[in-house]
Amino acid sequence: MNNKLDKKTVKKGILPYLFLGIIILGVFYVFNVLNKDVHKFTYDEFIEKLDNGKIKEVLIVPRGGGYVYDIVGTLEGYKKNESFEATLPLSEEVMKKIVTASDEQSFKVKVKPDPDASSLLLIVANVLPFVIFIGVAFWFFSKQMAGNKSSLDFGKSRAKLNSDKNKITFKDVAGLKEEKEEVKELIDFLKNPKKFQKLGARIPKGVLLMGPPGTGKTLLAKAVAGEANVPFYFISGSDFVELFVGVGASRVRDMFQQAKRNAPCLIFIDEIDAVGRQRGTGLGGGHDEREQTLNQLLTEMDGFGENEGIIIIAATNRPDVLDPALLRPGRFDRQVTVNLPDVRGREEILAVHAKNKIIADGITLKNLAKRTPGFSGADLENLLNEAALLAVRRDKNEITMSEIDEATDRVLMGPAKVSHKYSENDRKLVAYHEAGHAVIGLKLKNASDVQKVTIIPRGSAGGYNMMVPSEEKLCSTKTDLLEEITGLLGGRTAEEIIFGEITTGAHNDFEKATKIARAMVTEYGMSDLGPLQFEQQSGSVFLGRDYNKPQHFSNEVANEIDMEMRKIIDECHKKATDIIKKNKSLLKLIADALLEYETLTKEQIDYLVENGKMPEEDEENLESLSITKLRKIASEKGIKDIDKKNKAELLKELDKTI
């Protein structure tokens, strides 16, 4: 395939140069012809010049089978581009005169064979120019036709027919058990429609897959294509919309015409929100092209015409912006929400992505699934891939827990800024801040389990505390939310108690705490204002709908909302202060361990709380020991930068000190 493409590319590259060469040769030929100064002599004039000895050179060319001679030559005093021509009849007398004069006057005489005597040369001389001309004209004509063809195809559908290459089936889609059952029904109908028609059942005309990014909506559609033995067309919503009004509608019509010719079939439209947004929205009015395209799609899905045997599957992560007419029964009859996977789903997803990876013994996917709540399928795939890349970078033969921990941190917060240097005072502030979060998490009954605490900066954070719920819940209670706010305020509270000073490090904690407190008051009815909803959950702002959204409560109620939010935050802050004051020794213990080791895992924290000291490290954990100690040993040896080569030696020195 590549060789064919290369040959085509070479041909396309040579043709313009070949054409340019022909033009240059033609220009040179015309230039030479125009620059020549040719004198036409009669028979008498030629004989006169011959008798007077003026001829310098003569070329005799027989023509017409030897009955006529063309004489071409130059005279004395002629310039370089100057010559004469004469046509003489066949005559022995004339030839004798030319030969005698040549001997006497010593000028050159050349004789060429008759070109008419060679039929091949005659054909080449007469036919070749026409062949070249026709070839050049055909090349220009074909290029023009190709351009016209592409312009004629402007309104054609961009939907592509799925091939059997890289076939994905339901076996490759982990989790999503209920979602797979919903789309399996479509395939069953296409394979055996009589089973449904027997009871008068009508299969849905459209299925809308909606959910957060990375949850597997497109992957599920690919699996449907792999399982179905019918034509499967796939297209993106953005492929319909063009600059010119009417093109998108034309492409929708053409797509359904193709589908009708191949019915029964499936059509998959990815990111349908690009074309299916609500009509009449947007600043300054609607979008004419998008709205015409949407109108055509609505008509094709459920209008006067019937599209029997055509089932549409669409995917989006913005169902809130879709036009209501698109979501009504008869169009997208069935709406399947593809949510983030639960712990069992995460374990199955990890099993799929761990097939081609070498994972160290002792690491179970079940435990790893428990450590990653809130991760989508794409996040889990990226997690294992990052862990594998780290293992290769560290010259390991298998993926250990150290790489998985680091990969988890990378996915959540970004790569560690190991080379980032900050003062001891800043390190102490960050250590006590993160230790404050950990103490609240350890002492509150309904708080999340502390999985990891680190003061190594990542992204814009100087450190972070990974807290995972002890069990995944469908909904949260008021106590759960209050304790979550208390945990978020633990860092600022520790700063106030230990240093008597506050820093900017808690701005992200305040952002999350304020958001939870406002939702408790305005959405969940968890305040003294009662079970009233003043606001609704909203994702990204949709201009034209949310830009000038009215406020459905008075200024007095707005003031009460602010007071209730402040009351919740103040109560949680007071509770966090009481807990940290009672557990000041535990706070100092965790903070000192963080200053020495920089990163603490759940097992180390539990051991530290129970025994008051860190567990003994073995050789396998040497690599995860304190970077601070490594830097200290490196500075003693005069090593400025810790790289891959000198790190092994430094670890050996560190091993001696343990």
XYZ file of C-alpha atoms in Angstrom:
658
model
C 0.000 0.000 0.000
C 2.799 2.398 0.904
C 4.646 1.568 -2.329
C 1.549 2.456 -4.352
C 1.161 5.702 -2.492
C 4.845 6.501 -3.018
C 4.545 5.851 -6.779
C 1.485 8.075 -7.012
C 3.266 10.761 -5.031
C 6.329 10.526 -7.303
C 4.157 10.770 -10.431
C 2.313 13.765 -9.069
C 5.634 15.367 -8.194
C 7.232 14.730 -11.625
C 4.345 15.876 -13.847
C 4.583 19.608 -13.044
C 8.345 19.598 -13.643
C 7.933 17.669 -16.922
C 5.339 20.140 -18.108
C 7.596 23.047 -17.101
C 10.483 21.506 -19.062
C 8.342 21.212 -22.212
C 7.349 24.863 -21.894
C 10.988 25.933 -21.459
C 12.068 23.911 -24.522
C 9.240 25.433 -26.549
C 10.286 28.921 -25.468
C 13.900 28.228 -26.462
C 12.765 26.845 -29.832
C 10.602 29.871 -30.591
C 13.356 32.203 -29.405
C 15.905 30.595 -31.708
C 13.535 30.687 -34.699
C 12.669 34.334 -34.163
C 16.305 35.328 -33.714
C 17.467 33.743 -36.983
C 17.999 36.085 -39.991
C 17.345 33.937 -43.103
C 17.744 35.260 -46.669
C 15.709 33.580 -49.423
C 17.720 33.212 -52.678
C 16.422 32.370 -56.111
C 18.230 29.978 -58.416
C 19.972 32.838 -60.256
C 20.994 34.600 -57.059
C 22.521 31.395 -55.671
C 24.487 30.769 -58.908
C 25.689 34.391 -58.874
C 26.973 34.070 -55.265
C 28.579 30.752 -56.197
C 30.364 32.234 -59.208
C 31.553 35.247 -57.199
C 33.122 33.030 -54.481
C 31.022 34.488 -51.680
C 29.808 31.176 -50.250
C 31.370 30.071 -46.967
C 29.408 26.899 -46.145
C 26.645 24.834 -47.826
C 24.250 22.137 -46.572
C 22.415 20.114 -49.261
C 19.196 18.373 -48.191
C 17.356 16.216 -50.792
C 13.569 16.580 -50.638
C 10.612 15.062 -52.459
C 12.341 11.792 -53.214
C 15.453 13.530 -54.601
C 13.755 15.705 -57.257
C 14.391 18.949 -55.368
C 17.283 20.125 -53.219
C 17.112 22.564 -50.333
C 20.330 24.541 -50.068
C 21.144 26.092 -46.675
C 24.375 27.995 -46.107
C 26.249 31.113 -45.106
C 28.120 33.802 -47.040
C 31.252 35.651 -46.148
C 30.470 38.578 -43.902
C 27.340 36.936 -42.404
C 26.727 37.195 -38.676
C 26.365 34.158 -36.414
C 22.555 34.004 -36.655
C 22.457 34.929 -40.388
C 22.033 32.395 -43.237
C 20.501 31.889 -46.682
C 18.136 29.338 -48.182
C 17.525 28.300 -51.763
C 15.517 25.570 -53.471
C 17.094 24.038 -56.624
C 15.718 21.471 -59.047
C 17.496 18.167 -59.643
C 20.364 18.937 -62.071
C 23.771 17.349 -62.588
C 25.082 20.673 -63.903
C 24.248 22.485 -60.678
C 25.790 19.757 -58.539
C 28.984 19.850 -60.630
C 29.181 23.629 -60.230
C 28.832 23.340 -56.436
C 31.455 20.574 -56.199
C 33.905 22.427 -58.570
C 33.450 25.716 -56.641
C 34.013 23.877 -53.395
C 37.318 22.511 -54.637
C 38.432 25.895 -55.983
C 37.153 28.105 -53.161
C 37.650 25.568 -50.319
C 34.230 25.979 -48.604
C 32.487 23.178 -46.768
C 29.794 21.079 -48.423
C 27.560 18.780 -46.353
C 24.843 16.442 -47.584
C 21.919 15.133 -45.443
C 19.766 12.133 -46.342
C 16.222 12.689 -47.530
C 13.934 12.829 -44.415
C 10.979 11.697 -46.556
C 12.785 8.435 -47.260
C 12.338 7.340 -43.534
C 8.706 6.635 -42.723
C 9.450 6.319 -38.989
C 11.133 9.701 -38.862
C 8.272 11.169 -40.850
C 5.723 9.796 -38.382
C 7.719 11.030 -35.409
C 8.194 14.473 -36.921
C 4.531 14.885 -37.794
C 2.754 12.998 -34.984
C 4.891 13.689 -31.890
C 3.964 17.392 -31.552
C 0.254 16.502 -31.695
C 0.723 13.741 -29.079
C 2.482 16.156 -26.738
C -0.197 18.787 -27.263
C -3.046 16.317 -26.660
C -1.302 14.915 -23.549
C -0.862 18.377 -22.023
C -4.476 19.291 -22.833
C -5.728 16.026 -21.282
C -3.701 16.672 -18.112
C -5.195 20.152 -17.726
C -8.677 18.816 -18.446
C -8.388 16.004 -15.868
C -7.164 18.453 -13.196
C -10.103 20.736 -13.948
C -12.550 17.837 -13.721
C -11.061 16.755 -10.370
C -11.601 20.263 -9.018
C -15.184 20.334 -10.279
C -15.825 16.896 -8.776
C -14.653 18.019 -5.320
C -16.871 21.082 -5.555
C -19.818 18.914 -6.582
C -19.142 16.622 -3.571
C -19.269 19.603 -1.184
C -22.785 18.724 -0.071
C -22.193 14.980 0.125
C -22.247 13.130 3.441
C -18.957 12.708 5.312
C -20.192 9.581 7.090
C -17.774 6.660 6.780
C -18.633 2.994 6.650
C -17.040 0.998 9.465
C -14.510 -1.641 8.373
C -13.669 -4.946 10.067
C -10.137 -3.788 10.884
C -9.356 -3.332 14.607
C -12.747 -4.804 15.450
C -13.996 -4.001 18.969
C -16.680 -6.129 20.624
C -18.546 -6.057 23.939
C -15.763 -8.220 25.435
C -13.435 -5.226 25.082
C -15.838 -2.949 26.979
C -15.408 -3.489 30.720
C -18.157 -2.537 33.131
C -21.237 -0.759 31.685
C -23.327 -3.903 32.158
C -26.730 -2.188 32.000
C -25.626 0.123 29.203
C -24.511 -2.823 27.084
C -27.858 -4.514 27.606
C -29.633 -1.409 26.304
C -27.690 -1.323 23.022
C -27.661 -5.130 22.646
C -31.397 -4.871 22.120
C -30.799 -2.827 18.977
C -28.557 -5.518 17.506
C -31.103 -8.222 18.378
C -33.790 -6.254 16.558
C -31.656 -5.847 13.438
C -30.850 -9.566 13.410
C -34.321 -10.854 14.300
C -36.997 -8.137 13.909
C -39.876 -10.654 13.896
C -39.253 -11.447 17.579
C -40.133 -7.839 18.473
C -42.852 -7.320 15.882
C -44.683 -10.410 17.146
C -45.692 -8.541 20.319
C -46.134 -5.221 18.549
C -42.922 -3.732 19.943
C -41.284 -0.833 18.098
C -37.551 -0.548 18.410
C -36.243 2.928 19.395
C -35.324 5.089 16.423
C -32.482 6.696 18.298
C -30.338 6.060 21.370
C -28.522 8.951 23.050
C -25.421 8.073 25.097
C -24.655 10.832 27.562
C -22.257 11.179 30.458
C -18.957 12.697 31.591
C -15.941 12.639 29.243
C -13.889 9.446 29.182
C -16.617 7.100 30.433
C -16.692 4.990 27.263
C -19.545 6.364 25.119
C -17.648 6.203 21.826
C -16.076 2.880 22.812
C -19.564 1.464 23.416
C -20.646 2.621 19.952
C -17.569 0.971 18.407
C -18.504 -2.253 20.183
C -21.990 -2.043 18.688
C -20.354 -1.724 15.271
C -18.195 -4.761 16.012
C -21.154 -6.862 17.163
C -23.599 -5.845 14.442
C -23.580 -7.667 11.116
C -25.113 -4.658 9.381
C -23.558 -1.556 7.798
C -22.424 0.939 10.437
C -21.901 4.592 9.457
C -20.038 6.915 11.816
C -19.650 10.692 11.671
C -18.876 13.593 13.991
C -21.374 16.361 14.623
C -18.861 18.967 13.461
C -18.695 17.318 10.001
C -22.168 18.671 9.212
C -21.572 22.322 10.006
C -19.884 24.438 7.322
C -19.455 28.126 6.575
C -22.031 28.066 3.785
C -25.695 27.879 4.773
C -27.448 24.746 3.530
C -24.412 22.488 3.208
C -25.042 20.749 6.544
C -28.681 20.038 5.660
C -27.556 18.645 2.309
C -25.105 16.323 4.045
C -27.823 15.094 6.415
C -30.096 14.275 3.465
C -27.304 12.482 1.634
C -26.351 10.497 4.770
C -29.905 9.196 5.180
C -30.148 8.410 1.470
C -27.028 6.262 1.729
C -28.403 4.605 4.868
C -31.748 3.833 3.170
C -29.933 2.072 0.316
C -28.114 -0.123 2.877
C -30.929 -0.610 5.410
C -31.036 -2.140 7.943
C -28.067 -0.184 9.276
C -26.754 1.894 12.190
C -25.610 5.526 12.165
C -23.360 6.826 14.957
C -23.068 10.614 15.454
C -20.311 11.552 17.894
C -20.459 14.868 19.777
C -23.990 15.582 18.533
C -24.114 18.771 20.621
C -22.040 20.440 17.855
C -25.115 20.335 15.590
C -28.008 19.630 17.984
C -27.871 22.693 20.237
C -31.043 24.531 21.161
C -32.396 26.746 18.407
C -32.737 30.469 18.931
C -29.935 30.696 21.480
C -26.660 32.558 21.412
C -25.720 36.204 21.650
C -27.071 38.203 18.730
C -29.474 35.473 17.556
C -29.114 31.918 16.360
C -26.738 30.172 14.020
C -28.479 29.822 10.652
C -26.360 26.978 9.292
C -26.482 24.893 12.480
C -30.236 25.407 12.874
C -30.972 24.404 9.271
C -28.852 21.295 9.761
C -30.712 20.469 12.981
C -34.091 21.020 11.297
C -33.129 18.596 8.535
C -31.937 16.025 11.095
C -35.233 16.307 12.994
C -37.193 15.836 9.773
C -35.178 12.818 8.667
C -35.459 11.117 12.064
C -39.224 11.553 12.413
C -40.975 13.488 9.674
C -43.361 12.608 6.860
C -40.867 10.162 5.387
C -40.257 6.765 6.939
C -36.744 5.522 7.763
C -37.443 1.903 8.506
C -34.415 -0.121 9.534
C -32.227 2.910 10.328
C -31.193 3.283 13.982
C -29.212 6.310 15.142
C -26.806 6.243 18.092
C -25.438 9.579 19.298
C -23.015 10.567 22.065
C -22.524 13.786 23.999
C -21.275 15.043 27.361
C -23.489 18.157 27.159
C -27.098 16.864 27.109
C -28.243 20.075 28.809
C -27.683 22.135 25.632
C -29.519 19.802 23.228
C -32.733 20.958 21.566
C -35.861 19.524 23.273
C -37.274 18.448 19.894
C -34.286 16.171 19.453
C -34.936 14.384 22.753
C -38.652 13.710 22.351
C -40.046 10.184 21.786
C -39.909 9.229 18.133
C -36.436 10.660 17.694
C -34.053 9.812 20.521
C -36.498 7.509 22.274
C -33.954 6.064 24.653
C -31.390 8.025 26.645
C -28.628 6.004 28.283
C -26.480 7.717 30.925
C -22.929 6.375 30.954
C -21.701 7.362 34.417
C -18.314 7.061 36.069
C -17.619 3.413 36.957
C -18.113 2.060 40.454
C -15.460 0.001 42.256
C -16.433 -3.212 40.452
C -16.475 -1.459 37.090
C -13.054 0.085 37.755
C -11.647 -3.339 38.577
C -12.951 -4.743 35.278
C -11.588 -1.758 33.331
C -8.179 -2.129 34.973
C -8.197 -5.847 34.081
C -8.724 -4.972 30.393
C -5.896 -2.417 30.309
C -3.528 -4.579 32.404
C -3.549 -7.492 29.935
C -0.353 -6.485 28.140
C 1.438 -5.098 31.213
C 3.734 -6.850 33.706
C 2.539 -5.962 37.202
C 4.481 -7.000 40.301
C 3.165 -9.713 42.587
C 1.174 -8.497 45.559
C -0.587 -5.717 43.643
C -4.256 -6.581 43.232
C -6.514 -4.732 40.823
C -9.267 -4.839 43.459
C -7.244 -2.722 45.891
C -6.188 -0.415 43.080
C -9.847 0.047 42.112
C -10.658 1.057 45.705
C -7.912 3.693 45.601
C -9.261 5.386 42.465
C -12.842 6.618 43.102
C -14.009 9.193 40.585
C -11.657 7.910 37.867
C -13.188 7.423 34.419
C -12.237 4.585 32.081
C -9.896 6.916 30.189
C -8.260 7.985 33.477
C -7.647 4.355 34.478
C -6.109 3.536 31.099
C -3.884 6.596 31.430
C -2.974 5.590 35.013
C -1.606 2.165 33.984
C 0.122 3.636 30.941
C 1.867 6.300 33.050
C 2.909 3.597 35.540
C 4.380 1.509 32.706
C 6.269 4.539 31.348
C 7.701 5.247 34.808
C 8.802 1.605 35.196
C 10.650 1.799 31.857
C 12.212 5.112 32.843
C 13.477 3.537 36.079
C 14.855 0.446 34.255
C 12.503 -1.956 36.037
C 11.233 -5.274 34.716
C 7.749 -4.884 36.222
C 5.338 -2.242 37.450
C 5.510 -1.856 41.231
C 3.316 0.028 43.690
C 5.791 2.888 43.658
C 5.088 3.551 39.948
C 1.324 3.183 40.435
C 1.339 5.700 43.305
C 3.371 8.158 41.267
C 1.131 7.626 38.229
C -1.978 8.266 40.347
C -0.496 11.539 41.536
C 0.416 12.470 37.965
C -3.123 11.871 36.709
C -4.658 13.865 39.580
C -2.181 16.703 40.098
C 0.511 16.517 37.405
C 4.207 15.568 37.626
C 6.153 16.189 40.829
C 8.361 19.268 40.877
C 11.328 17.541 42.496
C 13.778 20.229 41.362
C 11.605 22.970 42.873
C 13.413 24.509 45.839
C 11.648 26.384 48.616
C 12.691 27.537 52.068
C 12.537 25.462 55.237
C 9.875 27.799 56.606
C 7.672 27.135 53.543
C 8.244 23.384 53.885
C 7.199 23.559 57.533
C 4.049 25.539 56.664
C 3.061 23.033 53.961
C 3.820 20.068 56.259
C 1.574 21.348 59.063
C -1.109 22.357 56.565
C -1.292 18.840 55.078
C -0.950 17.272 58.529
C -4.015 19.306 59.599
C -6.079 17.722 56.806
C -4.806 14.277 57.834
C -5.667 14.720 61.526
C -9.256 15.767 60.712
C -9.579 12.780 58.373
C -8.317 10.401 61.054
C -10.490 11.712 63.884
C -13.849 12.287 62.193
C -16.061 9.199 62.074
C -17.674 9.791 58.678
C -14.653 11.418 57.062
C -12.826 9.871 54.105
C -9.832 7.599 54.701
C -6.438 9.261 54.356
C -4.628 7.357 51.595
C -1.607 9.558 51.048
C -0.095 12.820 52.266
C 2.772 14.585 50.531
C 4.517 17.939 50.623
C 6.139 17.464 47.206
C 4.739 20.253 45.005
C 2.621 19.188 42.037
C 0.952 21.527 39.599
C -0.021 24.709 41.427
C -0.222 22.967 44.831
C 2.622 22.920 47.341
C 1.389 19.529 48.577
C -1.826 17.560 48.784
C -3.771 15.074 50.833
C -5.468 12.155 49.050
C -8.621 11.157 50.936
C -10.836 8.340 49.650
C -14.341 7.493 50.950
C -14.397 4.337 53.069
C -17.313 3.144 50.937
C -18.916 4.545 47.801
C -22.356 6.045 48.405
C -25.176 6.895 46.058
C -26.004 10.052 48.001
C -24.425 12.044 50.810
C -25.971 12.933 54.164
C -25.776 16.328 55.821
C -23.231 14.942 58.292
C -21.060 13.692 55.427
C -21.036 17.124 53.793
C -20.320 18.957 57.066
C -17.391 16.651 57.849
C -16.071 17.093 54.319
C -16.090 20.870 54.832
C -14.400 20.403 58.222
C -11.666 18.330 56.578
C -11.134 21.009 53.929
C -10.687 23.641 56.656
C -8.174 21.504 58.586
C -5.152 22.922 56.757
C -5.965 26.588 57.460
C -6.867 25.738 61.087
C -3.482 24.044 61.653
C -1.693 27.132 60.302
C -3.611 29.389 62.695
C -2.932 27.199 65.763
C 0.756 26.443 65.139
C 2.022 29.648 63.519
C -0.596 32.192 64.528
C -0.551 33.225 60.877
C -2.511 32.379 57.745
C -1.282 31.852 54.169
C -2.682 31.704 50.655
C -2.217 27.927 50.482
C -5.821 27.156 51.421
C -7.527 29.027 48.551
C -8.495 25.795 46.748
C -9.828 24.329 50.018
C -12.020 27.404 50.496
C -13.294 27.163 46.941
C -14.469 23.575 47.467
C -15.868 24.254 50.954
C -17.821 27.309 49.755
C -19.262 25.378 46.833
C -20.472 22.567 49.125
C -21.924 25.019 51.659
C -23.803 26.964 48.963
C -25.193 23.759 47.459
C -26.386 22.669 50.930
C -28.329 25.923 51.317
C -29.583 26.632 47.769
C -29.976 23.142 46.273
C -30.226 20.437 48.952
C -32.397 22.260 51.510
C -29.944 21.465 54.358
C -30.245 24.743 56.283
C -32.673 26.710 58.467
C -34.247 28.138 55.291
C -35.974 24.790 54.870
C -36.455 22.386 51.980
C -36.401 25.019 49.245
C -34.329 25.058 46.082
C -33.135 28.514 45.093
C -30.601 27.442 42.462
C -30.081 24.509 40.129
C -26.990 22.544 39.322
C -25.402 23.820 36.130
C -22.391 22.778 34.120
C -20.640 25.105 31.722
C -22.472 28.331 30.924
C -24.471 28.174 27.697
C -24.586 31.702 26.265
C -28.051 32.739 25.202
C -29.673 30.612 27.892
C -27.578 31.241 31.005
C -26.079 34.670 30.224
C -29.025 36.655 31.540
C -30.540 34.065 33.862
C -33.092 35.657 36.223
C -32.812 35.363 40.010
C -35.848 33.646 41.501
C -35.515 35.000 45.044
C -35.486 38.413 46.702
C -32.525 40.345 48.031
C -33.626 39.527 51.577
C -33.482 35.794 50.799
C -30.079 36.281 49.146
C -28.833 37.833 52.379
C -30.247 34.892 54.363
C -28.479 32.465 52.000
C -25.183 34.242 52.683
C -25.806 34.118 56.421
C -26.589 30.377 56.339
C -23.438 29.677 54.309
C -21.354 31.629 56.813
C -23.015 29.770 59.676
C -22.084 26.377 58.156
C -18.477 27.418 57.491
C -18.076 28.918 60.983
C -19.414 25.789 62.690
C -17.108 23.535 60.669
C -14.133 25.815 61.357
C -14.855 25.722 65.104
C -15.102 21.916 64.992
C -11.791 21.654 63.113
C -10.142 23.947 65.681
C -11.341 21.791 68.598
C -10.095 18.562 66.966
C -6.643 19.905 66.129
C -6.149 21.469 69.585
C -7.026 18.128 71.218
C -4.644 16.259 68.878
C -1.725 18.693 68.732
C 0.805 15.934 69.435
C -0.533 13.833 66.537
C -0.371 16.905 64.283
C 3.285 17.452 65.184
C 4.064 13.750 64.747
C 2.650 13.657 61.199
C 4.196 17.033 60.285
C 7.670 15.935 61.473
C 7.356 12.694 59.493
C 6.383 14.701 56.398
C 9.376 16.999 56.813
C 11.655 13.956 56.961
C 10.054 11.637 54.402
C 7.994 14.155 52.330
C 5.430 11.462 51.404
C 3.419 9.198 53.709
C 1.153 6.367 52.595
C -1.941 5.049 54.400
C -0.004 2.119 55.890
C 2.750 4.415 57.179
C 0.223 6.846 58.679
C -1.659 4.038 60.432
C 1.604 2.652 61.840
C 2.685 6.149 62.875
C -0.603 6.790 64.745
C -0.465 3.413 66.485
C 3.250 3.244 67.395
C 4.342 6.887 67.437
C 7.165 6.224 64.980
C 7.688 5.312 61.337
C 7.995 1.624 60.325
C 11.400 0.202 59.473
C 12.139 0.473 55.745
C 13.448 -2.515 53.825
C 15.524 -2.560 50.651
C 12.459 -2.629 48.415
C 11.302 0.711 49.822
C 14.658 2.479 49.592
C 13.648 4.229 46.386
C 10.603 5.776 48.036
C 12.565 7.187 50.990
C 13.007 10.845 51.708
C 14.297 12.965 48.855
C 15.424 15.374 51.552
C 17.899 12.796 52.896
C 19.185 12.150 49.393
C 19.716 15.876 48.860
C 21.581 16.113 52.166
C 23.931 13.242 51.269
C 24.376 14.692 47.773
C 25.325 18.118 49.153
C 27.865 16.496 51.502
C 29.454 14.779 48.494
C 29.404 17.979 46.431
C 26.755 16.686 43.996
C 24.494 19.484 42.763
C 21.946 17.523 40.678
C 20.596 14.033 41.427
C 20.352 12.099 38.187
C 19.853 8.479 37.187
C 23.556 7.610 37.392
C 24.413 8.955 40.849
C 21.033 8.128 42.430
C 21.935 4.434 42.874
C 25.162 5.371 44.714
C 23.284 7.835 46.932
C 20.696 5.178 47.799
C 23.522 2.852 48.885
C 24.893 5.584 51.151
C 21.394 6.150 52.502
C 21.051 2.424 53.179
C 24.138 2.556 55.413
C 22.620 5.322 57.555
C 19.336 3.445 58.177
